[in-house]
Short mmCIF file of C-alpha atoms in Angstrom, two decimals:
data_model
loop_
_atom_site.label_atom_id
_atom_site.label_comp_id
_atom_site.label_asym_id
_atom_site.label_seq_id
_atom_site.Cartn_x
_atom_site.Cartn_y
_atom_site.Cartn_z
CA MET A 1136 -49.03 -35.16 173.24
CA ASN A 1137 -51.54 -34.55 175.23
CA ASN A 1138 -52.56 -30.85 176.63
CA LYS A 1139 -51.90 -31.88 180.28
CA LEU A 1140 -48.13 -32.63 178.92
CA LYS A 1141 -48.39 -29.67 177.14
CA ASN A 1142 -48.69 -27.41 179.77
CA GLY A 1143 -46.08 -28.97 182.34
CA ILE A 1144 -43.70 -28.19 179.74
CA ALA A 1145 -44.66 -25.15 178.85
CA LEU A 1146 -43.94 -24.09 182.43
CA SER A 1147 -41.04 -25.61 182.84
CA LEU A 1148 -39.35 -23.01 180.79
CA PRO A 1149 -39.66 -20.35 184.14
CA LEU A 1150 -37.96 -22.91 186.45
CA GLN A 1151 -35.35 -24.30 183.94
CA VAL A 1152 -34.01 -20.48 183.23
CA ILE A 1153 -34.02 -20.01 187.19
CA LEU A 1154 -32.12 -23.77 187.75
CA VAL A 1155 -29.64 -22.44 184.72
CA LYS A 1156 -28.40 -19.49 186.04
CA TRP A 1157 -28.23 -20.89 189.49
CA PHE A 1158 -26.03 -23.99 188.72
CA ALA A 1159 -23.66 -20.67 186.63
CA ASN A 1160 -22.94 -20.27 190.40
CA PHE A 1161 -21.19 -22.73 190.35
CA PRO A 1162 -18.56 -23.27 187.56
CA GLU A 1163 -16.09 -25.45 189.30
CA LEU A 1164 -19.12 -27.81 189.65
CA ILE A 1165 -19.97 -27.43 186.15
CA GLU A 1166 -16.43 -28.36 185.34
CA LYS A 1167 -16.42 -31.08 186.75
CA TYR A 1168 -19.49 -33.16 186.26
CA TYR A 1169 -20.27 -30.83 182.93
CA SER A 1170 -17.97 -29.86 180.34
CA ASN A 1171 -15.65 -32.76 181.92
CA GLY A 1172 -18.49 -35.65 182.67
CA ILE A 1173 -21.88 -35.57 180.85
CA TYR A 1174 -20.61 -32.75 178.17
CA GLN A 1175 -18.35 -36.01 177.18
CA TYR A 1176 -20.68 -38.31 176.52
CA THR A 1177 -22.92 -36.62 174.94
CA SER A 1178 -20.50 -34.51 172.06
CA LYS A 1179 -19.12 -37.72 171.60
CA PHE A 1180 -22.23 -39.52 170.49
CA SER A 1181 -23.25 -37.25 169.17
CA ARG A 1182 -20.51 -36.76 166.84
CA ILE A 1183 -20.50 -41.20 166.22
CA ILE A 1184 -24.00 -40.55 164.80
CA PHE A 1185 -22.95 -37.39 162.53
CA GLY A 1186 -18.60 -36.71 162.33
CA TRP A 1187 -18.98 -39.77 159.31
CA ILE A 1188 -21.64 -37.85 156.90
CA PRO A 1189 -19.46 -35.73 154.44
CA PHE A 1190 -21.74 -32.99 154.83
CA SER A 1191 -24.25 -30.92 157.83
CA ILE A 1192 -26.85 -32.64 159.50
CA GLY A 1193 -27.76 -29.76 161.68
CA ASP A 1194 -27.68 -27.57 158.42
CA ILE A 1195 -29.62 -29.80 156.42
CA ILE A 1196 -32.13 -30.33 160.07
CA TYR A 1197 -32.63 -26.34 160.53
CA ALA A 1198 -34.19 -25.59 156.94
CA LEU A 1199 -36.86 -28.86 158.00
CA LEU A 1200 -37.60 -27.20 161.13
CA ILE A 1201 -38.06 -23.93 159.62
CA TYR A 1202 -40.16 -25.55 156.89
CA LEU A 1203 -42.54 -26.51 159.07
CA ALA A 1204 -42.76 -24.25 161.02
CA ILE A 1205 -43.46 -21.95 158.07
CA ARG A 1206 -45.60 -24.65 156.72
CA TYR A 1207 -47.64 -25.11 160.69
CA ILE A 1208 -48.57 -21.28 160.78
CA VAL A 1209 -50.43 -21.45 156.97
CA ILE A 1210 -52.29 -24.26 157.88
CA LYS A 1211 -53.31 -24.34 161.40
CA ARG A 1212 -53.87 -19.73 160.29
CA LEU A 1213 -56.79 -19.74 161.59
CA TYR A 1214 -56.56 -22.19 164.73
CA ILE A 1215 -54.16 -19.39 165.44
CA LYS A 1216 -56.16 -16.72 164.88
CA GLN A 1217 -59.45 -18.32 167.76
CA LYS A 1218 -56.85 -19.62 169.73
CA PRO A 1219 -54.28 -17.74 170.26
CA LEU A 1220 -53.31 -18.39 173.89
CA LEU A 1221 -53.44 -22.49 173.11
CA PHE A 1222 -50.79 -21.19 170.04
CA LEU A 1223 -48.58 -19.43 172.53
CA ARG A 1224 -49.00 -22.35 174.71
CA ASN A 1225 -47.32 -24.13 171.19
CA ILE A 1226 -44.78 -22.02 171.52
CA ALA A 1227 -43.78 -22.31 175.23
CA THR A 1228 -43.75 -25.98 174.79
CA VAL A 1229 -40.45 -25.87 171.63
CA LEU A 1230 -38.72 -23.28 173.68
CA SER A 1231 -38.63 -25.25 176.26
CA ILE A 1232 -38.00 -28.49 174.99
CA VAL A 1233 -35.18 -26.54 172.96
CA TYR A 1234 -33.49 -25.13 175.96
CA PHE A 1235 -33.65 -28.78 177.62
CA THR A 1236 -32.13 -29.88 174.82
CA PHE A 1237 -29.81 -27.53 174.07
CA HIS A 1238 -28.32 -26.66 177.87
CA LEU A 1239 -28.07 -30.54 177.84
CA THR A 1240 -25.82 -31.31 175.17
CA TRP A 1241 -24.17 -27.85 174.82
CA GLY A 1242 -25.31 -24.56 176.65
CA MET A 1243 -23.92 -25.21 180.36
CA ASN A 1244 -20.00 -25.02 179.30
CA TYR A 1245 -21.23 -21.95 178.82
CA TYR A 1246 -21.04 -21.33 182.76
CA ARG A 1247 -17.80 -23.96 183.10
CA GLN A 1248 -14.35 -22.80 184.96
CA PRO A 1249 -13.21 -19.99 182.69
CA LEU A 1250 -10.08 -21.21 180.48
CA TYR A 1251 -7.29 -18.81 181.90
CA LYS A 1252 -7.82 -20.93 185.44
CA THR A 1253 -6.86 -23.81 183.79
CA LEU A 1254 -3.75 -22.84 181.83
CA GLN A 1255 -3.42 -20.72 185.32
CA ILE A 1256 -2.29 -18.01 183.29
CA LYS A 1257 -3.49 -14.13 184.66
CA GLU A 1258 -6.05 -12.53 181.63
CA THR A 1259 -5.20 -9.22 181.91
CA HIS A 1260 -2.34 -7.26 180.48
CA SER A 1261 -0.45 -3.43 179.81
CA LEU A 1262 -0.40 -1.59 176.45
CA ASP A 1263 3.44 -1.83 177.19
CA GLU A 1264 3.82 -5.89 177.64
CA LEU A 1265 1.14 -6.67 174.39
CA GLU A 1266 3.37 -3.91 172.41
CA ASN A 1267 6.08 -6.04 173.51
CA PHE A 1268 4.79 -9.08 172.57
CA VAL A 1269 3.60 -7.67 168.71
CA THR A 1270 6.82 -6.41 168.17
CA LYS A 1271 8.56 -10.15 168.60
CA LEU A 1272 4.72 -11.26 166.80
CA ILE A 1273 5.55 -9.22 163.19
CA THR A 1274 9.46 -10.87 164.01
CA LYS A 1275 7.60 -13.74 163.94
CA THR A 1276 4.94 -14.08 161.24
CA ASN A 1277 7.25 -11.77 158.51
CA ASN A 1278 10.14 -14.60 159.64
CA ILE A 1279 7.27 -17.42 158.37
CA HIS A 1280 5.96 -15.42 155.62
CA PHE A 1281 9.53 -14.58 154.25
CA TYR A 1282 10.52 -18.22 154.25
CA ILE A 1283 7.58 -19.70 152.59
CA THR A 1284 7.10 -16.26 150.05
CA GLN A 1285 10.82 -15.29 149.07
CA ASP A 1286 8.77 -12.57 148.59
CA THR A 1287 8.35 -10.17 151.05
CA SER A 1288 5.58 -8.81 147.80
CA LYS A 1289 3.26 -11.78 147.88
CA ALA A 1290 0.24 -12.72 149.61
CA VAL A 1291 0.64 -16.60 151.22
CA ALA A 1292 -1.38 -18.87 149.39
CA ILE A 1293 -2.72 -22.36 150.96
CA PRO A 1294 -1.48 -25.10 149.48
CA TYR A 1295 -4.61 -27.15 150.49
CA ASN A 1296 -8.20 -27.57 149.77
CA LYS A 1297 -10.80 -27.73 152.82
CA ALA A 1298 -10.81 -30.82 153.16
CA GLU A 1299 -6.55 -31.69 153.71
CA ILE A 1300 -6.74 -28.40 156.40
CA PHE A 1301 -9.56 -30.42 158.38
CA LYS A 1302 -7.00 -33.02 158.29
CA LYS A 1303 -4.64 -31.27 159.46
CA THR A 1304 -6.43 -29.39 162.16
CA ILE A 1305 -7.26 -32.61 163.72
CA ASN A 1306 -4.11 -33.93 163.41
CA GLY A 1307 -3.01 -31.03 165.59
CA TYR A 1308 -5.68 -31.19 168.12
CA ASN A 1309 -3.54 -34.75 168.46
CA ASP A 1310 -0.23 -33.00 169.04
CA LEU A 1311 -1.07 -30.42 171.36
CA LYS A 1312 -3.75 -33.05 173.79
CA ARG A 1313 0.44 -34.38 174.58
CA ARG A 1314 1.24 -30.97 176.15
CA TYR A 1315 -2.87 -30.25 177.23
CA PRO A 1316 -4.90 -33.45 177.78
CA PHE A 1317 -7.63 -30.96 178.66
CA LEU A 1318 -8.04 -30.01 174.80
CA LYS A 1319 -7.90 -33.91 173.98
CA TYR A 1320 -10.81 -33.85 170.90
CA ASP A 1321 -12.02 -37.02 169.79
CA THR A 1322 -14.50 -38.12 167.23
CA PRO A 1323 -13.75 -35.71 164.97
CA SER A 1324 -16.69 -33.31 163.17
CA ILE A 1325 -15.99 -31.12 160.96
CA LYS A 1326 -18.03 -29.90 158.66
CA THR A 1327 -17.85 -27.00 155.46
CA SER A 1328 -21.13 -25.39 155.52
CA LEU A 1329 -24.27 -25.47 154.13
CA TYR A 1330 -25.31 -21.80 154.76
CA SER A 1331 -21.58 -20.68 154.09
CA THR A 1332 -23.36 -18.15 151.71
CA GLY A 1333 -25.32 -16.71 154.72
CA LEU A 1334 -22.71 -16.92 156.87
CA SER A 1335 -20.86 -14.75 154.85
CA TYR A 1336 -23.99 -12.28 154.91
CA SER A 1337 -24.04 -12.11 158.32
CA GLY A 1338 -20.70 -11.79 158.66
CA TYR A 1339 -19.85 -15.19 160.45
CA GLY A 1340 -16.79 -17.56 160.06
CA GLY A 1341 -18.87 -20.51 161.23
CA TYR A 1342 -20.33 -22.06 164.09
CA LEU A 1343 -20.79 -24.75 166.09
CA ASN A 1344 -24.37 -26.48 165.86
CA PRO A 1345 -25.11 -27.31 169.94
CA PHE A 1346 -27.90 -30.46 169.57
CA THR A 1347 -25.30 -32.34 166.42
CA ASN A 1348 -21.75 -31.50 167.34
CA GLU A 1349 -21.53 -30.54 164.30
CA ALA A 1350 -18.46 -27.68 164.16
CA GLN A 1351 -19.30 -25.80 160.79
CA VAL A 1352 -16.92 -23.30 158.63
CA ASN A 1353 -17.96 -20.61 156.18
CA GLY A 1354 -16.44 -22.32 152.46
CA LYS A 1355 -16.16 -19.29 151.45
CA ILE A 1356 -13.77 -16.89 154.04
CA PRO A 1357 -10.52 -16.87 152.44
CA LEU A 1358 -8.54 -20.52 152.83
CA TYR A 1359 -5.13 -18.87 154.50
CA ARG A 1360 -7.79 -17.96 157.54
CA PHE A 1361 -9.28 -21.14 157.27
CA PRO A 1362 -7.35 -22.93 159.06
CA VAL A 1363 -7.75 -20.98 162.37
CA VAL A 1364 -11.21 -20.83 161.64
CA ALA A 1365 -11.77 -24.87 162.01
CA GLY A 1366 -9.02 -24.77 164.61
CA HIS A 1367 -12.17 -22.11 166.46
CA GLU A 1368 -14.86 -23.95 166.02
CA ALA A 1369 -13.18 -27.46 166.98
CA GLY A 1370 -12.47 -25.50 169.61
CA HIS A 1371 -16.28 -25.17 170.47
CA GLN A 1372 -16.98 -28.91 170.44
CA ILE A 1373 -14.36 -29.98 173.00
CA GLY A 1374 -15.96 -27.80 175.38
CA TYR A 1375 -15.45 -24.91 175.30
CA SER A 1376 -17.77 -21.61 174.96
CA ALA A 1377 -16.93 -18.71 175.38
CA GLU A 1378 -15.16 -16.64 171.72
CA ASN A 1379 -12.23 -15.54 173.62
CA GLU A 1380 -10.96 -19.06 175.00
CA THR A 1381 -12.07 -21.10 171.65
CA ASN A 1382 -10.27 -17.23 169.36
CA PHE A 1383 -7.52 -18.72 171.43
CA ILE A 1384 -7.28 -22.48 170.81
CA GLY A 1385 -8.43 -22.43 167.17
CA TYR A 1386 -4.15 -19.47 168.16
CA LEU A 1387 -3.10 -22.72 169.73
CA VAL A 1388 -3.29 -25.85 168.21
CA THR A 1389 -2.78 -23.99 164.33
CA ALA A 1390 0.20 -22.50 165.84
CA ASN A 1391 1.63 -25.50 167.03
CA ASN A 1392 1.21 -27.90 163.74
CA LYS A 1393 4.06 -29.03 162.21
CA ASP A 1394 3.02 -27.12 159.15
CA ILE A 1395 4.66 -24.24 158.33
CA TYR A 1396 1.56 -23.10 156.23
CA PHE A 1397 -0.71 -23.18 160.03
CA LYS A 1398 1.92 -21.33 161.75
CA TYR A 1399 1.86 -18.58 159.36
CA ALA A 1400 -2.28 -18.21 159.62
CA ALA A 1401 -1.31 -18.82 163.19
CA TYR A 1402 0.45 -15.84 163.76
CA SER A 1403 -1.15 -13.65 161.07
CA TYR A 1404 -3.98 -14.32 162.74
CA ALA A 1405 -3.26 -13.53 166.98
CA LEU A 1406 -1.27 -10.68 164.66
CA SER A 1407 -4.37 -9.61 163.49
CA TYR A 1408 -5.91 -8.91 167.22
CA CYS A 1409 -3.92 -7.39 169.07
CA LEU A 1410 -2.81 -4.64 166.61
CA SER A 1411 -6.68 -4.29 166.41
CA ASP A 1412 -6.66 -3.61 170.16
CA ILE A 1413 -4.02 -1.28 169.81
CA ARG A 1414 -5.08 0.78 167.21
CA HIS A 1415 -7.75 1.34 169.82
CA ASN A 1416 -6.03 2.68 172.14
CA ASP A 1417 -2.54 4.16 170.64
CA PRO A 1418 -3.46 4.60 166.67
CA LYS A 1419 -0.03 6.44 166.82
CA LEU A 1420 1.85 3.11 167.81
CA PHE A 1421 0.03 1.11 165.51
CA THR A 1422 0.68 2.40 162.45
CA THR A 1423 4.28 2.47 163.77
CA LEU A 1424 4.32 -0.97 164.23
CA TYR A 1425 1.48 -2.12 161.19
CA ASP A 1426 4.55 -0.23 158.88
CA LYS A 1427 7.05 -3.15 160.26
CA LEU A 1428 5.16 -5.35 158.41
CA ASN A 1429 6.06 -7.83 155.16
CA THR A 1430 3.34 -6.47 152.12
CA GLY A 1431 2.37 -9.21 151.35
CA VAL A 1432 1.53 -10.47 155.44
CA LYS A 1433 -0.46 -6.73 154.27
CA ASN A 1434 -1.26 -8.77 151.34
CA ASN A 1435 -3.34 -11.80 153.42
CA TYR A 1436 -5.44 -8.76 155.67
CA GLN A 1437 -6.21 -6.88 152.58
CA GLU A 1438 -7.31 -10.17 150.65
CA LEU A 1439 -9.66 -10.44 154.17
CA THR A 1440 -11.01 -7.65 154.66
CA ASN A 1441 -12.41 -7.21 150.63
CA PHE A 1442 -13.62 -10.47 150.92
CA TRP A 1443 -15.18 -9.28 154.61
CA LEU A 1444 -16.84 -5.66 152.26
CA SER A 1445 -17.85 -7.96 149.73
CA TYR A 1446 -20.35 -9.46 152.06
CA GLU A 1447 -21.50 -6.77 153.44
CA ASN A 1448 -24.87 -5.52 153.53
CA PRO A 1449 -27.71 -3.71 155.20
CA ALA A 1450 -29.02 -6.85 157.42
CA GLU A 1451 -25.40 -7.78 158.57
CA PRO A 1452 -25.91 -4.99 161.98
CA PHE A 1453 -29.27 -7.04 162.95
CA PHE A 1454 -27.38 -10.62 162.57
CA LYS A 1455 -24.04 -9.31 164.75
CA SER A 1456 -26.71 -7.72 167.20
CA VAL A 1457 -29.23 -11.49 167.39
CA PHE A 1458 -25.90 -12.45 168.49
CA ASN A 1459 -24.67 -9.95 170.16
CA THR A 1460 -27.89 -10.13 173.10
CA PHE A 1461 -27.63 -14.43 172.58
CA LEU A 1462 -23.61 -14.40 173.59
CA LYS A 1463 -24.88 -11.89 177.09
CA ALA A 1464 -27.81 -13.95 177.58
CA ASN A 1465 -25.28 -16.64 178.10
CA ASN A 1466 -22.88 -15.97 180.85
CA GLN A 1467 -20.42 -14.05 177.74
CA THR A 1468 -21.07 -9.90 179.37
CA ASP A 1469 -18.74 -8.37 176.99
CA GLY A 1470 -21.55 -10.50 174.04
CA ILE A 1471 -19.59 -10.18 170.04
CA LYS A 1472 -16.43 -7.94 172.03
CA SER A 1473 -15.41 -11.09 173.71
CA TYR A 1474 -14.41 -12.61 170.85
CA SER A 1475 -11.28 -9.26 170.86
CA ARG A 1476 -11.30 -10.35 174.58
CA VAL A 1477 -7.93 -12.79 172.99
CA VAL A 1478 -5.79 -10.37 173.70
CA SER A 1479 -4.68 -10.86 176.73
CA LEU A 1480 -4.55 -14.57 176.49
CA LEU A 1481 -2.67 -14.38 174.44
CA VAL A 1482 0.26 -12.06 176.36
CA ALA A 1483 -0.92 -13.83 179.01
CA TYR A 1484 0.02 -17.27 177.62
CA HIS A 1485 2.96 -16.26 175.60
CA LYS A 1486 4.75 -14.81 178.89
CA GLU A 1487 5.03 -18.39 179.88
CA ASN A 1488 6.02 -19.65 177.03
CA PRO A 1489 7.31 -17.08 174.93
CA LEU A 1490 7.79 -17.37 171.14
#
């Protein structure tokens, strides 16, 4: 690549940023022409190319790029010292290419029309509405828990391996698209991340590789939580970027699955977010409601808590801070807190669709 081309690409970066932020003012157009247009073709193409491979190509590409970057810095250290401005230009060139590719292959979904508008529901709730919903959700969760275990004190153990959970998740999407065609999931590509240990130490259940469109699930997390996380990451694949929306999609596809273990995973997942919201606003009410749970449900919650505690480390807040900044830079003003906004979607949706 000659210097003129490098200069042009590097200088295009601020222009790209301005254009993306300008396009963000037109979510309806992005919804129509990108999320339901360009993205449908680019994402399907990526999944056709990489989806059939049983391991994560994206994870390997990331490792290779990190290796090449370190190798370049080591080999070119004298050049970098002698010509720092050219080195910075080269960095800007790479960032410009990455920025363009990211928004072409996935990133513009951050600016699409909110899911609550597509579902035609209001994304708000009162504490009374939440309490009423949680009371019903507790009954639903307890009943399914007892149906599975026949013992109120026994934790639910998912009897499937990860590959079977992925397959059932895909089946769930196939069933759900009959009711919500906009949630169709063609040419699936869900995989266990090669970096599951790293994800655990960073505090993440999974991620979507925006360049290969592979849904990556943390293979270390307890299996009872695995179905919803798989549904969540597949929700990113079909073009939904906001974490509260993919939390809701993950819940919806898992709750509507014919499998009883998936239903338990979904309802206990939704309940955990709702109870957390209540604990923040009314600790006394939280205690009253939490005490109504079967001991086995509480044991599943403790299983998940123990898992994350086992990977707790001083670097985790740093990784969370980086991701928080990334989300805020991409139209999610609540950052990591946006995950918990799923509560409003849950309450609003089930006002129209009672449990």
